[in-house]
């Protein structure tokens, strides 16, 4: 029962606009799930370090482990990716 949908996962590195108590800027890493044409074009045109804009929705999920503990995840389901910079390769 294959549905032939393409999927890709990326992680966005988003620097915070303020310094922490040590005077350093921290970075948040946000997982994004891309489907179908968004996945295809992002894999084709985007590389690590490129700047992108992402429009999407937040989704949470709970995964139960073998030891009966639960792992909580939050990710962005991308609805649109805008390529703001590229390495032109």
PDB file of C-alpha atoms in Angstrom:
ATOM      1  CA  UNK A   1       0.000   0.000   0.000  1.00  0.00           C
ATOM      2  CA  UNK A   2       2.693   2.526  -0.958  1.00  0.00           C
ATOM      3  CA  UNK A   3       1.467   6.052  -1.392  1.00  0.00           C
ATOM      4  CA  UNK A   4       4.678   7.243  -3.126  1.00  0.00           C
ATOM      5  CA  UNK A   5       4.765  10.487  -1.135  1.00  0.00           C
ATOM      6  CA  UNK A   6       8.184  12.069  -0.805  1.00  0.00           C
ATOM      7  CA  UNK A   7       9.280  13.202   2.630  1.00  0.00           C
ATOM      8  CA  UNK A   8      12.371  14.970   3.869  1.00  0.00           C
ATOM      9  CA  UNK A   9      13.473  16.169   7.291  1.00  0.00           C
ATOM     10  CA  UNK A  10      15.620  19.225   7.884  1.00  0.00           C
ATOM     11  CA  UNK A  11      16.851  20.970  10.986  1.00  0.00           C
ATOM     12  CA  UNK A  12      16.776  24.766  11.111  1.00  0.00           C
ATOM     13  CA  UNK A  13      19.481  26.516  13.130  1.00  0.00           C
ATOM     14  CA  UNK A  14      17.909  29.713  14.455  1.00  0.00           C
ATOM     15  CA  UNK A  15      20.178  32.097  16.360  1.00  0.00           C
ATOM     16  CA  UNK A  16      18.563  33.931  19.233  1.00  0.00           C
ATOM     17  CA  UNK A  17      18.531  37.733  19.053  1.00  0.00           C
ATOM     18  CA  UNK A  18      19.774  38.194  22.610  1.00  0.00           C
ATOM     19  CA  UNK A  19      22.776  37.109  24.642  1.00  0.00           C
ATOM     20  CA  UNK A  20      22.624  34.629  27.493  1.00  0.00           C
ATOM     21  CA  UNK A  21      24.027  35.284  30.979  1.00  0.00           C
ATOM     22  CA  UNK A  22      27.552  34.489  29.681  1.00  0.00           C
ATOM     23  CA  UNK A  23      27.275  37.149  26.979  1.00  0.00           C
ATOM     24  CA  UNK A  24      26.909  34.593  24.172  1.00  0.00           C
ATOM     25  CA  UNK A  25      24.259  34.157  21.505  1.00  0.00           C
ATOM     26  CA  UNK A  26      22.611  30.738  21.626  1.00  0.00           C
ATOM     27  CA  UNK A  27      21.048  28.843  18.735  1.00  0.00           C
ATOM     28  CA  UNK A  28      17.821  26.853  18.700  1.00  0.00           C
ATOM     29  CA  UNK A  29      17.566  23.795  16.440  1.00  0.00           C
ATOM     30  CA  UNK A  30      14.078  23.165  15.062  1.00  0.00           C
ATOM     31  CA  UNK A  31      13.131  19.955  13.239  1.00  0.00           C
ATOM     32  CA  UNK A  32      10.997  20.395  10.118  1.00  0.00           C
ATOM     33  CA  UNK A  33       9.143  17.800   8.055  1.00  0.00           C
ATOM     34  CA  UNK A  34       8.740  18.512   4.340  1.00  0.00           C
ATOM     35  CA  UNK A  35       6.335  16.637   2.060  1.00  0.00           C
ATOM     36  CA  UNK A  36       5.995  16.080  -1.692  1.00  0.00           C
ATOM     37  CA  UNK A  37       7.001  19.037  -3.914  1.00  0.00           C
ATOM     38  CA  UNK A  38       8.329  21.032  -0.946  1.00  0.00           C
ATOM     39  CA  UNK A  39      10.600  18.106  -0.030  1.00  0.00           C
ATOM     40  CA  UNK A  40      11.765  17.649  -3.629  1.00  0.00           C
ATOM     41  CA  UNK A  41      12.615  21.307  -4.292  1.00  0.00           C
ATOM     42  CA  UNK A  42      14.312  21.774  -0.924  1.00  0.00           C
ATOM     43  CA  UNK A  43      16.538  18.717  -1.409  1.00  0.00           C
ATOM     44  CA  UNK A  44      17.380  19.904  -4.926  1.00  0.00           C
ATOM     45  CA  UNK A  45      18.066  23.590  -4.244  1.00  0.00           C
ATOM     46  CA  UNK A  46      18.993  23.959  -0.576  1.00  0.00           C
ATOM     47  CA  UNK A  47      22.264  23.137   1.212  1.00  0.00           C
ATOM     48  CA  UNK A  48      23.545  23.470   4.758  1.00  0.00           C
ATOM     49  CA  UNK A  49      24.076  27.129   5.603  1.00  0.00           C
ATOM     50  CA  UNK A  50      21.501  28.502   3.152  1.00  0.00           C
ATOM     51  CA  UNK A  51      18.945  30.911   4.566  1.00  0.00           C
ATOM     52  CA  UNK A  52      15.309  29.856   4.180  1.00  0.00           C
ATOM     53  CA  UNK A  53      11.922  31.088   5.309  1.00  0.00           C
ATOM     54  CA  UNK A  54       9.494  28.449   6.527  1.00  0.00           C
ATOM     55  CA  UNK A  55       5.728  28.744   6.783  1.00  0.00           C
ATOM     56  CA  UNK A  56       4.054  25.851   8.509  1.00  0.00           C
ATOM     57  CA  UNK A  57       2.338  24.485  11.551  1.00  0.00           C
ATOM     58  CA  UNK A  58       3.645  23.143  14.844  1.00  0.00           C
ATOM     59  CA  UNK A  59       2.952  19.496  15.560  1.00  0.00           C
ATOM     60  CA  UNK A  60       3.733  17.528  18.698  1.00  0.00           C
ATOM     61  CA  UNK A  61       3.942  13.798  19.106  1.00  0.00           C
ATOM     62  CA  UNK A  62       4.665  11.295  21.829  1.00  0.00           C
ATOM     63  CA  UNK A  63       6.728   8.170  21.195  1.00  0.00           C
ATOM     64  CA  UNK A  64       6.561   5.400  23.759  1.00  0.00           C
ATOM     65  CA  UNK A  65       9.874   3.622  24.367  1.00  0.00           C
ATOM     66  CA  UNK A  66      10.408  -0.061  25.127  1.00  0.00           C
ATOM     67  CA  UNK A  67      11.003   0.797  28.797  1.00  0.00           C
ATOM     68  CA  UNK A  68       7.514   2.397  28.827  1.00  0.00           C
ATOM     69  CA  UNK A  69       8.951   5.912  29.106  1.00  0.00           C
ATOM     70  CA  UNK A  70       7.659   8.585  26.762  1.00  0.00           C
ATOM     71  CA  UNK A  71       9.651  10.868  24.493  1.00  0.00           C
ATOM     72  CA  UNK A  72       7.990  14.143  23.483  1.00  0.00           C
ATOM     73  CA  UNK A  73       8.766  15.793  20.145  1.00  0.00           C
ATOM     74  CA  UNK A  74       7.789  19.111  18.610  1.00  0.00           C
ATOM     75  CA  UNK A  75       8.343  19.721  14.907  1.00  0.00           C
ATOM     76  CA  UNK A  76       7.260  22.080  12.157  1.00  0.00           C
ATOM     77  CA  UNK A  77       5.260  20.625   9.268  1.00  0.00           C
ATOM     78  CA  UNK A  78       6.338  22.907   6.426  1.00  0.00           C
ATOM     79  CA  UNK A  79       3.648  24.283   4.134  1.00  0.00           C
ATOM     80  CA  UNK A  80       5.980  26.580   2.193  1.00  0.00           C
ATOM     81  CA  UNK A  81       9.755  27.056   1.927  1.00  0.00           C
ATOM     82  CA  UNK A  82      11.183  30.310   0.564  1.00  0.00           C
ATOM     83  CA  UNK A  83      14.847  30.221  -0.501  1.00  0.00           C
ATOM     84  CA  UNK A  84      16.387  33.485   0.720  1.00  0.00           C
ATOM     85  CA  UNK A  85      20.025  32.709  -0.054  1.00  0.00           C
ATOM     86  CA  UNK A  86      21.953  29.989  -1.840  1.00  0.00           C
ATOM     87  CA  UNK A  87      25.506  29.013  -2.610  1.00  0.00           C
ATOM     88  CA  UNK A  88      24.778  29.154  -6.393  1.00  0.00           C
ATOM     89  CA  UNK A  89      26.270  25.703  -7.054  1.00  0.00           C
TER      90      UNK A  89
END
